[in-house]
Amino acid sequence: MQALVLNGEWDPSDSYDVSERERRTGTAMDGSSVWKHPELRVEEQDRPEPDEDEVLVRVRYVGVCGSDLSMTAADGDGYMHYSAYANLPNVVGHEFSGEVVETGTDARLFEAGDLVTGEVTDYCCRCRMCRQGFHGHCENFEQVGFTVPGAMAEYVAVPEKILWDVSSLSRAYDTTEEVLRAAATVEPSTICYYGMYGRAEGVVPGDYYVFHGAGPIGLTGMNVARAAGAGMVVAFEPSDERRAIARDLGFEHVYDPLDRDPVETVRDATGGEGADVHVETSGAVEATYPVIEDTLAERSNVVHISNAGSNPSIALRKYQGNAAQIYGSEGHTGQQVFPRVVRLMAAGRLDNLPLITSTFDLSDAEAAFDRARERVDGKVLVEV
Ligand SMILES: [Zn+2]
Ligand SMILES: [Zn+2]
């Protein structure tokens, strides 16, 4: 089968302490300190065999994610940008949809023909974190497309416990093609969903939301917030193309933060009340946090999603004075998140199809990455 494979060279930097586990498993906990010269290529591989508890999925669509891009980018010394978990060489891709074609001997949840999407993190259910319900922070985790083979391939074998059925999307979409295109956007939609409703507390219908950054994660998050009854959604995004996509999705309050004062803009839009929910999806935290802190509504929830490379100074007095709180949020595992996002889509309340602005064939997947690097799309999909 065809597969998009990321290769690299294991060469830990002098300042990085390689742990016993990293040495044993070949999985770097900080890819940016260990993997050099990342290189992406479409290769011919054997079709995977599902383990006992896995099912084999014939992949139909896979989204190109910001994390995929950062695994393929390198700094001046040749180290990949991606600072989280990676084991190379590996088939990339984790935002997928497809059809079950084969089930392992101990797999019971699915049968051939089922349409599915999947979570990224596989968890062991036995470690200290898992036993306390924090499956997303499993101490023996694997991640599809990062530490084990991903979905930018004709087939992917996935543990059935992290797959979800998406056949209910046929209530909202007329064709299987549309169902599968929409299903490939479930995973990015869960990132903000988990931050806003799994992590933050007391976010209620009618809340005013401000999204700082309207890339793929911000755009899907805005769609989720609207579906969940936002009183208003304001977004700041410097890319002209992405602001146009946000407007096409029906959002009115979409602004270029470089073109007008964001603090005044939020005050105007909210009648001086400020934002009940701030969602940081840009990573430009030195610019966004001063804005957030000057536009906190009483009891505002700040949901921190982005993987920021720097640390802004935080004006604690403003959080204290407004009874505001910051919630860090990583990933999307557990907390009912995946099935809830699927329900919103099936109900016709969350439609991400207009956000998919480019589609490439798997054989042309490298071009899909080039396109995604331009950062002008809502979502770039690879079709298998
Ligand atoms: Zn992703
Ligand atoms: Zn575990």
CSV table of C-alpha atoms and ligand atoms in Angstrom, one decimal:
chain,number,residue,atom,x,y,z
A,1,MET,CA,0.0,0.0,0.0
A,2,GLN,CA,1.0,3.7,-0.4
A,3,ALA,CA,1.9,5.5,2.8
A,4,LEU,CA,3.3,9.0,3.7
A,5,VAL,CA,6.3,8.3,5.8
A,6,LEU,CA,8.4,10.8,7.9
A,7,ASN,CA,12.0,9.8,8.3
A,8,GLY,CA,14.6,11.4,10.5
A,9,GLU,CA,17.9,10.9,12.3
A,10,TRP,CA,18.1,10.0,16.0
A,11,ASP,CA,20.8,12.5,17.3
A,12,PRO,CA,19.9,13.9,20.7
A,13,SER,CA,21.4,17.4,21.3
A,14,ASP,CA,24.1,17.6,24.0
A,15,SER,CA,21.9,19.4,26.4
A,16,TYR,CA,19.1,16.8,26.3
A,17,ASP,CA,19.0,14.0,28.8
A,18,VAL,CA,17.7,10.9,27.0
A,19,SER,CA,15.7,8.8,29.5
A,20,GLU,CA,15.8,5.1,29.8
A,21,ARG,CA,12.3,4.8,28.4
A,22,GLU,CA,13.2,6.9,25.3
A,23,ARG,CA,16.2,4.8,24.7
A,24,ARG,CA,14.2,1.6,25.1
A,25,THR,CA,11.2,2.6,23.0
A,26,GLY,CA,12.8,4.9,20.4
A,27,THR,CA,10.0,7.5,21.2
A,28,ALA,CA,11.4,10.9,21.9
A,29,MET,CA,9.4,12.9,24.5
A,30,ASP,CA,10.7,16.1,22.9
A,31,GLY,CA,11.1,15.5,19.2
A,32,SER,CA,12.8,18.9,18.8
A,33,SER,CA,15.7,17.9,20.9
A,34,VAL,CA,16.2,14.4,19.4
A,35,TRP,CA,15.1,14.1,15.7
A,36,LYS,CA,17.2,15.7,13.0
A,37,HIS,CA,16.7,16.2,9.3
A,38,PRO,CA,13.0,15.2,9.1
A,39,GLU,CA,12.0,14.1,5.6
A,40,LEU,CA,8.7,13.2,4.2
A,41,ARG,CA,8.1,10.7,1.3
A,42,VAL,CA,5.3,8.7,-0.2
A,43,GLU,CA,6.5,5.0,0.1
A,44,GLU,CA,5.3,1.6,-0.7
A,45,GLN,CA,4.6,-0.5,2.5
A,46,ASP,CA,3.0,-3.7,3.5
A,47,ARG,CA,-0.6,-3.5,4.6
A,48,PRO,CA,-0.7,-3.6,8.4
A,49,GLU,CA,-2.2,-6.6,10.2
A,50,PRO,CA,-4.6,-5.7,13.1
A,51,ASP,CA,-3.6,-6.9,16.5
A,52,GLU,CA,-6.2,-8.8,18.6
A,53,ASP,CA,-7.7,-5.6,20.0
A,54,GLU,CA,-7.4,-3.6,16.8
A,55,VAL,CA,-9.4,-3.1,13.7
A,56,LEU,CA,-8.1,-2.4,10.2
A,57,VAL,CA,-9.5,0.8,8.7
A,58,ARG,CA,-9.4,1.6,5.0
A,59,VAL,CA,-8.6,5.3,5.2
A,60,ARG,CA,-10.7,7.7,3.1
A,61,TYR,CA,-9.7,11.2,4.3
A,62,VAL,CA,-7.0,12.6,6.5
A,63,GLY,CA,-6.5,16.2,7.6
A,64,VAL,CA,-3.1,17.9,7.6
A,65,CYS,CA,-2.5,19.2,11.1
A,66,GLY,CA,-0.3,21.9,12.4
A,67,SER,CA,1.6,19.3,14.4
A,68,ASP,CA,2.3,17.3,11.2
A,69,LEU,CA,3.7,20.5,9.7
A,70,SER,CA,5.9,21.2,12.7
A,71,MET,CA,7.3,17.6,12.5
A,72,THR,CA,8.5,18.3,9.0
A,73,ALA,CA,10.0,21.7,9.7
A,74,ALA,CA,13.6,22.0,11.1
A,75,ASP,CA,15.7,24.7,12.9
A,76,GLY,CA,19.1,25.9,11.9
A,77,ASP,CA,20.8,22.8,13.5
A,78,GLY,CA,18.5,20.4,11.6
A,79,TYR,CA,16.2,19.5,14.6
A,80,MET,CA,12.5,19.2,13.9
A,81,HIS,CA,10.3,21.9,15.3
A,82,TYR,CA,7.8,19.5,16.9
A,83,SER,CA,8.5,19.5,20.7
A,84,ALA,CA,6.3,16.6,21.7
A,85,TYR,CA,6.3,12.8,21.2
A,86,ALA,CA,7.7,11.2,18.0
A,87,ASN,CA,9.1,7.9,16.9
A,88,LEU,CA,10.6,7.8,13.4
A,89,PRO,CA,10.3,6.5,10.8
A,90,ASN,CA,6.6,6.6,11.0
A,91,VAL,CA,3.5,7.0,8.8
A,92,VAL,CA,2.0,10.4,9.8
A,93,GLY,CA,-1.6,11.5,9.9
A,94,HIS,CA,-4.1,11.4,12.8
A,95,GLU,CA,-7.2,13.3,11.7
A,96,PHE,CA,-8.8,10.5,9.7
A,97,SER,CA,-12.0,8.9,8.6
A,98,GLY,CA,-12.6,5.6,6.9
A,99,GLU,CA,-14.3,2.2,6.7
A,100,VAL,CA,-13.6,-0.8,8.9
A,101,VAL,CA,-12.4,-3.7,6.7
A,102,GLU,CA,-11.1,-6.3,9.2
A,103,THR,CA,-11.3,-6.8,12.9
A,104,GLY,CA,-8.8,-8.4,15.3
A,105,THR,CA,-9.6,-11.7,17.1
A,106,ASP,CA,-10.5,-9.9,20.3
A,107,ALA,CA,-12.2,-6.8,18.8
A,108,ARG,CA,-15.9,-6.6,19.5
A,109,LEU,CA,-17.0,-3.0,19.0
A,110,PHE,CA,-17.0,-2.8,15.2
A,111,GLU,CA,-17.6,-4.9,12.1
A,112,ALA,CA,-16.6,-4.6,8.5
A,113,GLY,CA,-18.3,-1.8,6.7
A,114,ASP,CA,-18.6,0.5,9.8
A,115,LEU,CA,-17.6,4.2,9.1
A,116,VAL,CA,-15.3,5.5,11.8
A,117,THR,CA,-13.0,8.2,13.0
A,118,GLY,CA,-10.5,7.9,15.9
A,119,GLU,CA,-8.8,9.6,18.8
A,120,VAL,CA,-5.1,10.1,18.7
A,121,THR,CA,-3.9,8.8,22.1
A,122,ASP,CA,-4.0,5.1,22.9
A,123,TYR,CA,-4.0,4.5,26.7
A,124,CYS,CA,-3.1,1.5,28.7
A,125,CYS,CA,-5.9,1.6,31.4
A,126,ARG,CA,-3.4,0.3,34.0
A,127,CYS,CA,-1.0,3.2,34.9
A,128,ARG,CA,-1.5,5.6,37.7
A,129,MET,CA,-3.0,8.3,35.3
A,130,CYS,CA,-5.3,5.9,33.6
A,131,ARG,CA,-6.5,4.5,36.9
A,132,GLN,CA,-7.5,8.0,38.0
A,133,GLY,CA,-9.4,8.6,34.8
A,134,PHE,CA,-6.8,10.7,33.1
A,135,HIS,CA,-6.4,8.6,30.0
A,136,GLY,CA,-5.1,11.5,27.9
A,137,HIS,CA,-2.1,11.6,30.2
A,138,CYS,CA,-1.4,7.8,30.2
A,139,GLU,CA,2.1,7.0,31.2
A,140,ASN,CA,2.4,4.3,28.6
A,141,PHE,CA,0.6,6.1,25.8
A,142,GLU,CA,1.0,5.7,22.1
A,143,GLN,CA,-0.1,8.3,19.6
A,144,VAL,CA,-1.4,7.4,16.2
A,145,GLY,CA,0.6,9.2,13.6
A,146,PHE,CA,3.3,10.2,16.1
A,147,THR,CA,4.7,7.1,17.9
A,148,VAL,CA,2.8,4.4,16.0
A,149,PRO,CA,1.8,4.3,12.3
A,150,GLY,CA,-0.8,6.9,11.3
A,151,ALA,CA,-3.5,7.3,8.8
A,152,MET,CA,-1.8,8.9,5.7
A,153,ALA,CA,-1.9,5.5,4.1
A,154,GLU,CA,-4.4,3.3,2.4
A,155,TYR,CA,-4.9,1.3,5.6
A,156,VAL,CA,-4.3,1.9,9.3
A,157,ALA,CA,-4.6,-0.5,12.2
A,158,VAL,CA,-6.1,1.2,15.3
A,159,PRO,CA,-7.0,-0.1,18.8
A,160,GLU,CA,-10.8,-0.3,18.7
A,161,LYS,CA,-11.2,1.4,22.1
A,162,ILE,CA,-10.1,4.8,20.5
A,163,LEU,CA,-12.4,4.5,17.5
A,164,TRP,CA,-15.9,6.1,17.2
A,165,ASP,CA,-18.7,5.2,14.8
A,166,VAL,CA,-19.7,8.1,12.5
A,167,SER,CA,-22.6,6.5,10.6
A,168,SER,CA,-25.0,8.8,12.4
A,169,LEU,CA,-23.6,11.7,10.3
A,170,SER,CA,-25.8,10.4,7.4
A,171,ARG,CA,-28.6,12.3,9.2
A,172,ALA,CA,-26.9,15.5,8.3
A,173,TYR,CA,-25.2,14.7,5.0
A,174,ASP,CA,-26.6,13.2,1.8
A,175,THR,CA,-23.6,11.2,0.6
A,176,THR,CA,-21.1,8.9,2.2
A,177,GLU,CA,-18.4,11.1,0.7
A,178,GLU,CA,-19.7,14.1,2.7
A,179,VAL,CA,-20.0,11.9,5.8
A,180,LEU,CA,-16.4,10.9,5.5
A,181,ARG,CA,-15.1,14.4,4.7
A,182,ALA,CA,-17.0,15.8,7.8
A,183,ALA,CA,-15.8,12.9,9.9
A,184,ALA,CA,-12.1,13.7,9.2
A,185,THR,CA,-12.8,17.1,11.0
A,186,VAL,CA,-14.1,15.5,14.2
A,187,GLU,CA,-10.6,15.3,15.7
A,188,PRO,CA,-9.6,19.0,15.2
A,189,SER,CA,-13.1,20.0,16.5
A,190,THR,CA,-12.5,18.0,19.7
A,191,ILE,CA,-9.5,20.1,20.7
A,192,CYS,CA,-11.4,23.3,21.5
A,193,TYR,CA,-14.5,21.3,22.6
A,194,TYR,CA,-12.4,19.6,25.3
A,195,GLY,CA,-10.9,22.9,26.4
A,196,MET,CA,-14.2,24.8,26.5
A,197,TYR,CA,-16.4,22.1,28.0
A,198,GLY,CA,-14.1,19.4,29.4
A,199,ARG,CA,-11.6,21.6,31.1
A,200,ALA,CA,-13.2,25.1,31.7
A,201,GLU,CA,-16.0,25.2,34.1
A,202,GLY,CA,-19.2,27.2,34.0
A,203,VAL,CA,-19.3,28.0,30.3
A,204,VAL,CA,-23.0,28.5,29.6
A,205,PRO,CA,-25.2,29.2,26.6
A,206,GLY,CA,-25.2,32.9,25.7
A,207,ASP,CA,-21.6,33.4,26.7
A,208,TYR,CA,-19.5,35.8,24.6
A,209,TYR,CA,-16.4,34.0,23.1
A,210,VAL,CA,-13.3,35.6,21.7
A,211,PHE,CA,-11.0,33.3,19.6
A,212,HIS,CA,-7.4,34.5,19.3
A,213,GLY,CA,-6.4,32.8,16.1
A,214,ALA,CA,-8.7,31.4,13.4
A,215,GLY,CA,-6.5,28.6,11.9
A,216,PRO,CA,-8.0,25.1,11.6
A,217,ILE,CA,-8.2,24.7,15.4
A,218,GLY,CA,-9.7,28.2,16.0
A,219,LEU,CA,-12.2,27.8,13.1
A,220,THR,CA,-13.5,24.4,14.2
A,221,GLY,CA,-13.6,25.8,17.8
A,222,MET,CA,-15.7,28.7,16.6
A,223,ASN,CA,-18.1,26.3,14.9
A,224,VAL,CA,-18.4,24.3,18.1
A,225,ALA,CA,-18.9,27.4,20.2
A,226,ARG,CA,-21.8,28.5,17.9
A,227,ALA,CA,-23.3,25.0,18.0
A,228,ALA,CA,-23.1,25.1,21.8
A,229,GLY,CA,-25.2,28.3,22.0
A,230,ALA,CA,-22.6,31.2,22.0
A,231,GLY,CA,-24.1,34.6,22.5
A,232,MET,CA,-21.5,36.0,20.2
A,233,VAL,CA,-18.3,34.7,18.6
A,234,VAL,CA,-15.5,37.3,18.0
A,235,ALA,CA,-12.3,36.2,16.2
A,236,PHE,CA,-8.9,37.8,15.6
A,237,GLU,CA,-6.8,36.4,12.7
A,238,PRO,CA,-4.1,38.2,10.7
A,239,SER,CA,-4.5,36.0,7.6
A,240,ASP,CA,-6.9,37.6,5.0
A,241,GLU,CA,-7.8,34.2,3.6
A,242,ARG,CA,-8.7,32.7,7.0
A,243,ARG,CA,-10.8,35.7,7.9
A,244,ALA,CA,-12.6,35.3,4.6
A,245,ILE,CA,-13.2,31.6,5.5
A,246,ALA,CA,-14.6,32.6,8.9
A,247,ARG,CA,-16.9,35.0,7.3
A,248,ASP,CA,-18.0,32.3,4.8
A,249,LEU,CA,-18.9,30.2,7.8
A,250,GLY,CA,-21.3,33.0,8.9
A,251,PHE,CA,-19.2,34.7,11.6
A,252,GLU,CA,-19.6,38.5,11.6
A,253,HIS,CA,-17.1,39.6,14.1
A,254,VAL,CA,-13.9,38.6,12.4
A,255,TYR,CA,-11.0,41.1,12.6
A,256,ASP,CA,-7.3,41.6,11.8
A,257,PRO,CA,-5.6,42.2,15.1
A,258,LEU,CA,-2.8,44.1,13.3
A,259,ASP,CA,-5.2,46.4,11.7
A,260,ARG,CA,-7.3,47.6,14.7
A,261,ASP,CA,-7.0,47.7,18.4
A,262,PRO,CA,-8.3,44.3,19.7
A,263,VAL,CA,-9.1,45.6,23.2
A,264,GLU,CA,-11.4,48.3,21.8
A,265,THR,CA,-12.9,45.9,19.3
A,266,VAL,CA,-13.9,43.4,22.0
A,267,ARG,CA,-15.3,46.2,24.2
A,268,ASP,CA,-17.3,47.6,21.3
A,269,ALA,CA,-18.6,44.2,20.2
A,270,THR,CA,-19.6,43.2,23.8
A,271,GLY,CA,-21.0,46.5,24.9
A,272,GLY,CA,-18.2,46.9,27.4
A,273,GLU,CA,-18.9,43.5,29.1
A,274,GLY,CA,-15.8,41.7,27.8
A,275,ALA,CA,-15.5,38.0,26.9
A,276,ASP,CA,-16.9,35.3,29.1
A,277,VAL,CA,-14.7,32.8,27.2
A,278,HIS,CA,-11.3,33.6,25.7
A,279,VAL,CA,-9.7,30.8,23.6
A,280,GLU,CA,-6.0,31.1,22.8
A,281,THR,CA,-5.4,29.2,19.6
A,282,SER,CA,-2.7,31.4,18.0
A,283,GLY,CA,0.4,30.8,20.0
A,284,ALA,CA,1.3,34.5,19.7
A,285,VAL,CA,0.9,34.8,23.4
A,286,GLU,CA,2.9,37.9,24.0
A,287,ALA,CA,0.4,39.7,21.8
A,288,THR,CA,-2.8,38.0,22.9
A,289,TYR,CA,-2.5,37.8,26.7
A,290,PRO,CA,-2.4,41.6,27.2
A,291,VAL,CA,-5.6,41.8,25.1
A,292,ILE,CA,-7.2,38.9,27.0
A,293,GLU,CA,-6.4,40.5,30.4
A,294,ASP,CA,-8.0,43.8,29.3
A,295,THR,CA,-11.2,42.2,28.1
A,296,LEU,CA,-12.0,39.7,30.9
A,297,ALA,CA,-15.7,39.6,31.8
A,298,GLU,CA,-16.5,38.8,35.4
A,299,ARG,CA,-15.7,35.1,36.0
A,300,SER,CA,-14.1,34.9,32.5
A,301,ASN,CA,-12.7,31.5,31.5
A,302,VAL,CA,-9.5,31.6,29.5
A,303,VAL,CA,-8.9,28.4,27.6
A,304,HIS,CA,-5.3,27.9,26.6
A,305,ILE,CA,-5.0,25.6,23.6
A,306,SER,CA,-1.9,26.7,21.7
A,307,ASN,CA,1.5,25.1,22.0
A,308,ALA,CA,3.2,28.5,22.6
A,309,GLY,CA,6.9,28.8,22.2
A,310,SER,CA,7.3,31.7,24.7
A,311,ASN,CA,5.9,32.7,28.1
A,312,PRO,CA,4.0,36.0,28.3
A,313,SER,CA,4.0,37.9,31.6
A,314,ILE,CA,0.7,37.4,33.3
A,315,ALA,CA,-1.1,40.3,35.0
A,316,LEU,CA,-2.4,38.3,38.0
A,317,ARG,CA,-4.2,41.2,39.6
A,318,LYS,CA,-6.6,41.3,36.6
A,319,TYR,CA,-7.5,37.6,37.0
A,320,GLN,CA,-8.0,38.1,40.7
A,321,GLY,CA,-10.1,41.3,40.2
A,322,ASN,CA,-12.3,39.6,37.6
A,323,ALA,CA,-12.5,36.2,39.3
A,324,ALA,CA,-11.1,34.9,36.1
A,325,GLN,CA,-9.3,31.6,35.5
A,326,ILE,CA,-6.9,30.1,33.0
A,327,TYR,CA,-7.4,26.5,31.9
A,328,GLY,CA,-4.7,24.6,30.2
A,329,SER,CA,-6.0,22.1,27.7
A,330,GLU,CA,-4.1,19.4,25.8
A,331,GLY,CA,-5.7,16.9,23.5
A,332,HIS,CA,-9.1,15.5,23.7
A,333,THR,CA,-9.2,12.1,25.3
A,334,GLY,CA,-12.1,10.9,27.4
A,335,GLN,CA,-14.7,13.3,28.9
A,336,GLN,CA,-17.3,12.2,26.4
A,337,VAL,CA,-15.7,14.6,23.9
A,338,PHE,CA,-15.6,12.5,20.7
A,339,PRO,CA,-19.2,11.2,20.8
A,340,ARG,CA,-20.5,14.7,21.7
A,341,VAL,CA,-18.8,16.2,18.7
A,342,VAL,CA,-20.2,13.5,16.5
A,343,ARG,CA,-23.7,14.2,17.9
A,344,LEU,CA,-23.5,17.9,17.1
A,345,MET,CA,-22.5,17.0,13.5
A,346,ALA,CA,-25.3,14.4,13.2
A,347,ALA,CA,-27.8,16.9,14.4
A,348,GLY,CA,-26.7,19.3,11.7
A,349,ARG,CA,-25.5,21.9,14.2
A,350,LEU,CA,-21.8,21.6,13.5
A,351,ASP,CA,-20.9,21.7,9.8
A,352,ASN,CA,-17.2,21.8,9.0
A,353,LEU,CA,-17.4,21.1,5.3
A,354,PRO,CA,-17.1,24.8,4.3
A,355,LEU,CA,-13.9,24.9,6.2
A,356,ILE,CA,-12.2,22.3,4.0
A,357,THR,CA,-10.7,24.5,1.3
A,358,SER,CA,-8.1,22.1,-0.3
A,359,THR,CA,-8.0,18.4,-1.0
A,360,PHE,CA,-5.1,16.4,-2.4
A,361,ASP,CA,-4.6,12.8,-3.5
A,362,LEU,CA,-2.4,10.6,-1.2
A,363,SER,CA,0.1,10.2,-4.1
A,364,ASP,CA,0.4,14.0,-4.0
A,365,ALA,CA,0.5,14.2,-0.2
A,366,GLU,CA,3.8,16.2,-0.1
A,367,ALA,CA,2.0,18.9,-2.1
A,368,ALA,CA,-0.7,18.9,0.5
A,369,PHE,CA,1.9,19.7,3.1
A,370,ASP,CA,3.4,22.5,0.9
A,371,ARG,CA,-0.1,23.9,0.6
A,372,ALA,CA,-0.8,23.7,4.4
A,373,ARG,CA,2.5,25.4,5.1
A,374,GLU,CA,1.1,28.5,3.4
A,375,ARG,CA,-1.4,28.8,6.3
A,376,VAL,CA,-4.2,30.2,4.2
A,377,ASP,CA,-6.6,27.2,4.3
A,378,GLY,CA,-9.4,26.3,6.7
A,379,LYS,CA,-8.4,22.7,6.4
A,380,VAL,CA,-6.3,20.8,3.9
A,381,LEU,CA,-7.4,17.2,3.4
A,382,VAL,CA,-5.6,14.2,1.9
A,383,GLU,CA,-8.0,11.9,0.0
A,384,VAL,CA,-7.0,8.2,-0.1
B,1,ZN,ZN,-4.3,17.4,14.8
B,2,ZN,ZN,-2.1,4.4,31.1
